[in-house]
PDB file of C-alpha atoms in Angstrom:
ATOM      1  CA  ASP A   1      -1.328  -1.529  -9.664  1.00 61.00           C
ATOM      2  CA  ALA A   2      -1.583  -4.546 -11.940  1.00 73.00           C
ATOM      3  CA  GLY A   3      -3.688  -7.406 -10.714  1.00 92.00           C
ATOM      4  CA  VAL A   4      -3.144 -11.075 -11.491  1.00 96.00           C
ATOM      5  CA  THR A   5      -2.476 -11.574 -15.204  1.00 97.00           C
ATOM      6  CA  GLN A   6      -2.754 -14.838 -17.098  1.00 98.00           C
ATOM      7  CA  SER A   7      -1.815 -15.891 -20.612  1.00 97.00           C
ATOM      8  CA  PRO A   8      -3.035 -16.951 -23.012  1.00 97.00           C
ATOM      9  CA  THR A   9      -6.732 -16.117 -22.571  1.00 97.00           C
ATOM     10  CA  HIS A  10      -7.875 -18.959 -24.808  1.00 97.00           C
ATOM     11  CA  LEU A  11      -6.191 -22.114 -26.059  1.00 96.00           C
ATOM     12  CA  ILE A  12      -7.270 -25.060 -28.175  1.00 97.00           C
ATOM     13  CA  LYS A  13      -5.382 -28.358 -28.024  1.00 97.00           C
ATOM     14  CA  THR A  14      -5.973 -31.946 -29.052  1.00 97.00           C
ATOM     15  CA  ARG A  15      -5.900 -35.059 -26.916  1.00 97.00           C
ATOM     16  CA  GLY A  16      -2.427 -36.241 -25.988  1.00 97.00           C
ATOM     17  CA  GLN A  17      -0.787 -32.851 -26.413  1.00 98.00           C
ATOM     18  CA  GLN A  18       0.919 -30.854 -23.717  1.00 98.00           C
ATOM     19  CA  VAL A  19       0.104 -27.290 -22.619  1.00 98.00           C
ATOM     20  CA  THR A  20       1.762 -24.558 -20.570  1.00 98.00           C
ATOM     21  CA  LEU A  21      -0.227 -21.750 -18.953  1.00 98.00           C
ATOM     22  CA  ARG A  22       1.346 -18.676 -17.407  1.00 98.00           C
ATOM     23  CA  CYS A  23       0.559 -16.400 -14.482  1.00 98.00           C
ATOM     24  CA  SER A  24       2.000 -13.196 -13.075  1.00 97.00           C
ATOM     25  CA  PRO A  25       0.892 -12.467  -9.513  1.00 96.00           C
ATOM     26  CA  LYS A  26      -0.466  -9.204  -8.209  1.00 94.00           C
ATOM     27  CA  SER A  27       2.241  -6.731  -7.240  1.00 92.00           C
ATOM     28  CA  GLY A  28       3.492  -7.481  -3.718  1.00 90.00           C
ATOM     29  CA  HIS A  29       2.271 -11.088  -3.736  1.00 92.00           C
ATOM     30  CA  ASP A  30       4.684 -14.006  -3.480  1.00 93.00           C
ATOM     31  CA  THR A  31       2.382 -17.033  -3.515  1.00 93.00           C
ATOM     32  CA  VAL A  32       0.577 -18.500  -6.515  1.00 96.00           C
ATOM     33  CA  SER A  33      -2.239 -21.043  -6.520  1.00 96.00           C
ATOM     34  CA  TRP A  34      -3.797 -22.767  -9.526  1.00 97.00           C
ATOM     35  CA  TYR A  35      -7.429 -23.851  -9.830  1.00 97.00           C
ATOM     36  CA  GLN A  36      -9.442 -25.730 -12.450  1.00 97.00           C
ATOM     37  CA  GLN A  37     -13.023 -24.589 -13.013  1.00 96.00           C
ATOM     38  CA  ALA A  38     -15.254 -26.855 -15.068  1.00 94.00           C
ATOM     39  CA  LEU A  39     -18.387 -25.386 -16.619  1.00 92.00           C
ATOM     40  CA  GLY A  40     -21.066 -24.782 -14.006  1.00 90.00           C
ATOM     41  CA  GLN A  41     -18.802 -25.697 -11.100  1.00 93.00           C
ATOM     42  CA  GLY A  42     -16.747 -23.909  -8.499  1.00 94.00           C
ATOM     43  CA  PRO A  43     -12.962 -23.769  -8.838  1.00 96.00           C
ATOM     44  CA  GLN A  44     -11.039 -26.866  -7.724  1.00 96.00           C
ATOM     45  CA  PHE A  45      -7.613 -26.437  -6.102  1.00 95.00           C
ATOM     46  CA  ILE A  46      -4.724 -27.923  -8.112  1.00 97.00           C
ATOM     47  CA  PHE A  47      -1.659 -26.758  -6.169  1.00 96.00           C
ATOM     48  CA  GLN A  48       0.089 -23.799  -4.581  1.00 94.00           C
ATOM     49  CA  TYR A  49       3.637 -22.523  -5.075  1.00 95.00           C
ATOM     50  CA  TYR A  50       5.712 -20.513  -2.622  1.00 92.00           C
ATOM     51  CA  GLU A  51       9.461 -19.892  -2.677  1.00 92.00           C
ATOM     52  CA  GLU A  52       9.628 -21.783  -5.967  1.00 94.00           C
ATOM     53  CA  GLU A  53       8.323 -24.989  -4.396  1.00 95.00           C
ATOM     54  CA  GLU A  54       4.971 -26.753  -4.409  1.00 95.00           C
ATOM     55  CA  ARG A  55       3.695 -26.613  -0.849  1.00 91.00           C
ATOM     56  CA  GLN A  56       0.214 -28.079  -1.143  1.00 91.00           C
ATOM     57  CA  ARG A  57      -1.489 -30.149  -3.805  1.00 94.00           C
ATOM     58  CA  GLY A  58      -5.106 -30.981  -4.480  1.00 93.00           C
ATOM     59  CA  ASN A  59      -6.518 -34.193  -5.896  1.00 93.00           C
ATOM     60  CA  PHE A  60      -5.018 -33.952  -9.385  1.00 96.00           C
ATOM     61  CA  PRO A  61      -2.838 -36.508 -11.205  1.00 97.00           C
ATOM     62  CA  ASP A  62       0.874 -36.103 -11.847  1.00 96.00           C
ATOM     63  CA  ARG A  63       0.077 -34.976 -15.393  1.00 98.00           C
ATOM     64  CA  PHE A  64      -0.468 -31.597 -13.760  1.00 98.00           C
ATOM     65  CA  SER A  65       2.794 -29.953 -12.759  1.00 98.00           C
ATOM     66  CA  GLY A  66       3.961 -26.455 -12.087  1.00 97.00           C
ATOM     67  CA  HIS A  67       6.815 -24.126 -11.556  1.00 97.00           C
ATOM     68  CA  GLN A  68       7.437 -20.833  -9.829  1.00 97.00           C
ATOM     69  CA  PHE A  69      10.179 -18.459 -10.912  1.00 97.00           C
ATOM     70  CA  PRO A  70      12.320 -16.120  -8.768  1.00 97.00           C
ATOM     71  CA  ASN A  71      10.095 -13.178  -9.792  1.00 96.00           C
ATOM     72  CA  TYR A  72       7.107 -15.105  -8.311  1.00 96.00           C
ATOM     73  CA  SER A  73       5.464 -15.751 -11.682  1.00 97.00           C
ATOM     74  CA  SER A  74       4.286 -19.285 -12.291  1.00 98.00           C
ATOM     75  CA  GLU A  75       3.515 -21.845 -14.970  1.00 98.00           C
ATOM     76  CA  LEU A  76       1.032 -24.688 -15.011  1.00 98.00           C
ATOM     77  CA  ASN A  77       1.903 -27.622 -17.261  1.00 98.00           C
ATOM     78  CA  VAL A  78      -0.501 -30.354 -18.248  1.00 98.00           C
ATOM     79  CA  ASN A  79       0.748 -33.414 -20.144  1.00 97.00           C
ATOM     80  CA  ALA A  80      -1.158 -36.045 -22.122  1.00 97.00           C
ATOM     81  CA  LEU A  81      -4.261 -33.891 -22.362  1.00 98.00           C
ATOM     82  CA  LEU A  82      -7.653 -35.547 -21.994  1.00 97.00           C
ATOM     83  CA  LEU A  83     -11.054 -34.294 -23.116  1.00 97.00           C
ATOM     84  CA  GLY A  84     -11.931 -33.875 -19.444  1.00 96.00           C
ATOM     85  CA  ASP A  85      -9.158 -31.323 -19.009  1.00 98.00           C
ATOM     86  CA  SER A  86     -11.279 -28.773 -20.880  1.00 97.00           C
ATOM     87  CA  ALA A  87     -11.932 -26.039 -18.329  1.00 97.00           C
ATOM     88  CA  LEU A  88     -11.136 -22.531 -17.199  1.00 97.00           C
ATOM     89  CA  TYR A  89      -7.771 -22.520 -15.430  1.00 98.00           C
ATOM     90  CA  LEU A  90      -7.500 -19.825 -12.804  1.00 98.00           C
ATOM     91  CA  CYS A  91      -4.430 -18.457 -11.127  1.00 97.00           C
ATOM     92  CA  ALA A  92      -4.708 -16.783  -7.720  1.00 96.00           C
ATOM     93  CA  SER A  93      -2.037 -14.900  -5.837  1.00 94.00           C
ATOM     94  CA  SER A  94      -1.627 -13.922  -2.217  1.00 91.00           C
ATOM     95  CA  SER A  95       0.973 -12.664   0.200  1.00 88.00           C
ATOM     96  CA  THR A  96       2.472 -15.007   2.726  1.00 78.00           C
ATOM     97  CA  GLY A  97       3.882 -12.153   4.778  1.00 65.00           C
ATOM     98  CA  GLY A  98       1.722 -11.702   7.882  1.00 54.00           C
ATOM     99  CA  PRO A  99      -1.176 -14.034   8.783  1.00 51.00           C
ATOM    100  CA  SER A 100      -1.252 -17.247   6.815  1.00 51.00           C
ATOM    101  CA  ASN A 101      -4.867 -16.653   5.891  1.00 58.00           C
ATOM    102  CA  GLN A 102      -4.348 -13.834   3.410  1.00 74.00           C
ATOM    103  CA  PRO A 103      -7.169 -13.809   0.822  1.00 81.00           C
ATOM    104  CA  GLN A 104      -6.396 -14.973  -2.684  1.00 88.00           C
ATOM    105  CA  HIS A 105      -6.949 -12.675  -5.664  1.00 92.00           C
ATOM    106  CA  PHE A 106      -7.789 -14.274  -8.992  1.00 95.00           C
ATOM    107  CA  GLY A 107      -6.873 -13.604 -12.589  1.00 96.00           C
ATOM    108  CA  ASP A 108      -9.395 -13.898 -15.421  1.00 96.00           C
ATOM    109  CA  GLY A 109      -8.188 -17.348 -16.352  1.00 97.00           C
ATOM    110  CA  THR A 110      -7.177 -19.315 -19.432  1.00 98.00           C
ATOM    111  CA  ARG A 111      -9.996 -21.098 -21.245  1.00 97.00           C
ATOM    112  CA  LEU A 112      -8.564 -24.444 -22.410  1.00 98.00           C
ATOM    113  CA  SER A 113     -10.510 -26.501 -24.919  1.00 97.00           C
ATOM    114  CA  ILE A 114      -9.469 -30.030 -25.825  1.00 97.00           C
ATOM    115  CA  LEU A 115     -10.637 -31.467 -29.154  1.00 94.00           C
TER     116      LEU A 115
ATOM    117  CA  GLY B   1     -12.630 -34.518   1.726  1.00 51.00           C
ATOM    118  CA  GLN B   2     -14.202 -31.231   2.715  1.00 60.00           C
ATOM    119  CA  GLN B   3     -17.149 -30.085   0.628  1.00 76.00           C
ATOM    120  CA  LEU B   4     -19.193 -26.928   0.730  1.00 91.00           C
ATOM    121  CA  ASN B   5     -22.939 -27.007   0.129  1.00 95.00           C
ATOM    122  CA  GLN B   6     -24.060 -23.698  -1.286  1.00 96.00           C
ATOM    123  CA  SER B   7     -27.709 -22.709  -1.653  1.00 96.00           C
ATOM    124  CA  PRO B   8     -29.744 -21.752  -3.440  1.00 97.00           C
ATOM    125  CA  GLN B   9     -28.345 -22.824  -6.812  1.00 96.00           C
ATOM    126  CA  SER B  10     -30.054 -19.904  -8.520  1.00 96.00           C
ATOM    127  CA  MET B  11     -32.249 -16.926  -7.692  1.00 96.00           C
ATOM    128  CA  PHE B  12     -34.379 -14.646  -9.831  1.00 96.00           C
ATOM    129  CA  ILE B  13     -35.381 -11.431  -8.080  1.00 95.00           C
ATOM    130  CA  GLN B  14     -36.726  -7.956  -8.767  1.00 96.00           C
ATOM    131  CA  GLU B  15     -34.499  -4.912  -8.530  1.00 97.00           C
ATOM    132  CA  GLY B  16     -34.635  -3.468  -5.017  1.00 97.00           C
ATOM    133  CA  GLU B  17     -35.220  -6.787  -3.262  1.00 97.00           C
ATOM    134  CA  ASP B  18     -32.879  -8.203  -0.644  1.00 97.00           C
ATOM    135  CA  VAL B  19     -31.056 -11.482  -1.273  1.00 96.00           C
ATOM    136  CA  SER B  20     -29.645 -14.118   1.048  1.00 97.00           C
ATOM    137  CA  MET B  21     -27.478 -17.130   0.217  1.00 97.00           C
ATOM    138  CA  ASN B  22     -25.579 -19.518   2.433  1.00 97.00           C
ATOM    139  CA  CYS B  23     -22.906 -22.134   2.582  1.00 97.00           C
ATOM    140  CA  THR B  24     -22.569 -25.099   4.931  1.00 96.00           C
ATOM    141  CA  SER B  25     -19.937 -27.715   5.576  1.00 94.00           C
ATOM    142  CA  SER B  26     -19.710 -30.935   7.549  1.00 91.00           C
ATOM    143  CA  SER B  27     -16.263 -29.925   8.801  1.00 91.00           C
ATOM    144  CA  ILE B  28     -14.747 -26.858  10.436  1.00 92.00           C
ATOM    145  CA  PHE B  29     -13.370 -24.016   8.365  1.00 92.00           C
ATOM    146  CA  ASN B  30     -10.931 -21.387   9.645  1.00 90.00           C
ATOM    147  CA  THR B  31     -11.656 -18.787   6.975  1.00 92.00           C
ATOM    148  CA  TRP B  32     -14.711 -17.976   4.884  1.00 94.00           C
ATOM    149  CA  LEU B  33     -14.578 -15.913   1.714  1.00 95.00           C
ATOM    150  CA  TRP B  34     -17.259 -14.728  -0.682  1.00 97.00           C
ATOM    151  CA  TYR B  35     -16.448 -14.121  -4.356  1.00 97.00           C
ATOM    152  CA  LYS B  36     -18.473 -12.890  -7.354  1.00 97.00           C
ATOM    153  CA  GLN B  37     -17.729 -14.101 -10.862  1.00 97.00           C
ATOM    154  CA  ASP B  38     -18.984 -12.422 -14.027  1.00 95.00           C
ATOM    155  CA  PRO B  39     -18.976 -14.201 -17.413  1.00 89.00           C
ATOM    156  CA  GLY B  40     -15.505 -14.446 -18.904  1.00 88.00           C
ATOM    157  CA  GLU B  41     -13.805 -13.192 -15.772  1.00 93.00           C
ATOM    158  CA  GLY B  42     -12.175 -14.594 -12.692  1.00 95.00           C
ATOM    159  CA  PRO B  43     -13.741 -14.512  -9.216  1.00 96.00           C
ATOM    160  CA  VAL B  44     -13.538 -11.156  -7.454  1.00 96.00           C
ATOM    161  CA  LEU B  45     -13.230 -11.094  -3.675  1.00 94.00           C
ATOM    162  CA  LEU B  46     -16.204  -9.467  -1.938  1.00 96.00           C
ATOM    163  CA  ILE B  47     -15.775 -10.214   1.764  1.00 96.00           C
ATOM    164  CA  ALA B  48     -13.285 -12.162   3.894  1.00 94.00           C
ATOM    165  CA  LEU B  49     -14.156 -13.546   7.346  1.00 94.00           C
ATOM    166  CA  TYR B  50     -11.601 -14.864   9.828  1.00 91.00           C
ATOM    167  CA  LYS B  51     -13.316 -15.369  13.203  1.00 92.00           C
ATOM    168  CA  ALA B  52     -16.344 -17.370  14.284  1.00 94.00           C
ATOM    169  CA  GLY B  53     -19.292 -15.038  14.756  1.00 95.00           C
ATOM    170  CA  GLU B  54     -17.676 -12.246  12.728  1.00 95.00           C
ATOM    171  CA  LEU B  55     -20.132 -10.040  10.827  1.00 97.00           C
ATOM    172  CA  THR B  56     -18.623  -7.904   8.066  1.00 96.00           C
ATOM    173  CA  SER B  57     -20.142  -5.453   5.604  1.00 97.00           C
ATOM    174  CA  ASN B  58     -18.966  -4.138   2.258  1.00 95.00           C
ATOM    175  CA  GLY B  59     -21.439  -1.559   1.001  1.00 97.00           C
ATOM    176  CA  ARG B  60     -24.761  -3.320   0.423  1.00 97.00           C
ATOM    177  CA  LEU B  61     -23.182  -6.713   1.147  1.00 98.00           C
ATOM    178  CA  THR B  62     -23.071  -8.308   4.593  1.00 98.00           C
ATOM    179  CA  ALA B  63     -21.563 -11.689   5.438  1.00 98.00           C
ATOM    180  CA  GLN B  64     -21.219 -13.674   8.639  1.00 97.00           C
ATOM    181  CA  PHE B  65     -18.899 -16.450   9.803  1.00 96.00           C
ATOM    182  CA  GLY B  66     -21.114 -18.976  11.582  1.00 96.00           C
ATOM    183  CA  ILE B  67     -20.514 -19.571  15.273  1.00 95.00           C
ATOM    184  CA  THR B  68     -20.045 -23.318  14.691  1.00 94.00           C
ATOM    185  CA  ARG B  69     -17.385 -22.506  12.022  1.00 94.00           C
ATOM    186  CA  LYS B  70     -19.277 -24.776   9.638  1.00 94.00           C
ATOM    187  CA  ASP B  71     -21.367 -22.193   7.818  1.00 96.00           C
ATOM    188  CA  SER B  72     -21.523 -18.692   6.424  1.00 97.00           C
ATOM    189  CA  PHE B  73     -24.129 -16.498   4.786  1.00 97.00           C
ATOM    190  CA  LEU B  74     -24.084 -13.534   2.414  1.00 98.00           C
ATOM    191  CA  ASN B  75     -26.829 -10.924   2.231  1.00 98.00           C
ATOM    192  CA  ILE B  76     -27.244  -8.335  -0.502  1.00 98.00           C
ATOM    193  CA  SER B  77     -29.601  -5.477   0.263  1.00 97.00           C
ATOM    194  CA  ALA B  78     -31.534  -3.371  -2.264  1.00 97.00           C
ATOM    195  CA  SER B  79     -30.312  -5.348  -5.275  1.00 97.00           C
ATOM    196  CA  ILE B  80     -29.444  -3.592  -8.536  1.00 96.00           C
ATOM    197  CA  PRO B  81     -28.993  -4.990 -12.064  1.00 95.00           C
ATOM    198  CA  SER B  82     -25.188  -5.042 -11.791  1.00 95.00           C
ATOM    199  CA  ASP B  83     -25.471  -7.530  -8.920  1.00 97.00           C
ATOM    200  CA  VAL B  84     -26.137 -10.170 -11.590  1.00 97.00           C
ATOM    201  CA  GLY B  85     -23.518 -12.904 -11.585  1.00 97.00           C
ATOM    202  CA  ILE B  86     -22.429 -16.085  -9.844  1.00 97.00           C
ATOM    203  CA  TYR B  87     -21.602 -15.855  -6.153  1.00 98.00           C
ATOM    204  CA  PHE B  88     -19.228 -18.391  -4.653  1.00 97.00           C
ATOM    205  CA  CYS B  89     -18.483 -19.158  -1.066  1.00 97.00           C
ATOM    206  CA  ALA B  90     -15.002 -20.461  -0.354  1.00 95.00           C
ATOM    207  CA  GLY B  91     -13.386 -21.673   2.810  1.00 92.00           C
ATOM    208  CA  ARG B  92     -10.025 -22.636   4.164  1.00 89.00           C
ATOM    209  CA  PRO B  93     -10.438 -25.942   6.030  1.00 85.00           C
ATOM    210  CA  ARG B  94      -8.957 -26.393   9.490  1.00 83.00           C
ATOM    211  CA  GLY B  95      -5.524 -27.903   9.079  1.00 78.00           C
ATOM    212  CA  SER B  96      -4.956 -26.339   5.689  1.00 76.00           C
ATOM    213  CA  ASN B  97      -3.452 -22.877   5.543  1.00 72.00           C
ATOM    214  CA  TYR B  98      -3.311 -22.700   1.782  1.00 82.00           C
ATOM    215  CA  LYS B  99      -6.040 -24.536  -0.125  1.00 87.00           C
ATOM    216  CA  LEU B 100      -9.425 -22.917  -0.754  1.00 91.00           C
ATOM    217  CA  THR B 101     -12.491 -25.132  -1.108  1.00 93.00           C
ATOM    218  CA  PHE B 102     -15.321 -23.619  -3.164  1.00 95.00           C
ATOM    219  CA  GLY B 103     -19.055 -24.119  -3.244  1.00 95.00           C
ATOM    220  CA  LYS B 104     -20.826 -24.688  -6.565  1.00 95.00           C
ATOM    221  CA  GLY B 105     -22.099 -21.134  -6.717  1.00 96.00           C
ATOM    222  CA  THR B 106     -25.386 -19.244  -6.654  1.00 97.00           C
ATOM    223  CA  LEU B 107     -26.514 -17.701  -9.948  1.00 97.00           C
ATOM    224  CA  LEU B 108     -28.249 -14.394  -9.249  1.00 97.00           C
ATOM    225  CA  THR B 109     -30.484 -12.748 -11.826  1.00 97.00           C
ATOM    226  CA  VAL B 110     -31.944  -9.306 -11.137  1.00 96.00           C
ATOM    227  CA  ASN B 111     -34.927  -8.126 -13.142  1.00 93.00           C
ATOM    228  CA  PRO B 112     -34.897  -4.329 -13.632  1.00 89.00           C
TER     229      PRO B 112
END
C-alpha cells in the first residue's frame, strides 16, 4: 500500500522563476493538503484541495497556487520565486469519507532551494 | 491566528528514561495530533486525539487531549535510541475542519 509520494525530492531554482511540485495521495485518500516547512520550524498550512477545488487556504500570497486532478493527485505551483520560498514542501493526504477530522498522512517532501 | 506553544524546545536524555512534552494554545482545538519527523523525511503520525480528556496509547507512547481543549501532552516511556527525532504537536482549530496548525517541535536526543 503506497503512502504519499512527492516529486521531485530536491529542486534548485533562481529568484523570479516558477516551480511545480507534485503529489500522489495515499491509496484510498481523496483530499490533499500542502504545507511549507522552513528550517527549524513546524509545517505551515498553504491550502487544501478536495474534489478538484481549493477549499481552505492559509496565509500565503497568490503566487502560491494549486491544482487537483480527477485521480486525486495534486500540484503546487509557485510563481516569481523569492529567496524566502526556500523550504521543505510537504504534501499530506486524508480521506474525507466519514468524520471530517481524519488524520493527515505526510509524504517526505520536496526540498526547494532558491539561489 | 491560532498558535501552538510547544515545550520544551529540546531534550537530552539517557536511554531508559521517560520523556514528557506538551503543547498549549490560547484558543480551543477540536483535534490534537502528535507527529515524529526524522531528518530528510516527512512527519509520521504517532497518535490522534479527538475528545477532550481522551487518553490514548501507542506502545510506549501515551498522549492526552486536555480537558480545556487548549492543551495536549505526549509521554514516552523507557526511551530507546530510535526515539531520537523531532516531535510535533498539531491541532485542528475549532471552526476549521481542514487546516492543521503545528507547534515548533521538540528535538529529542537519547544517549545510549
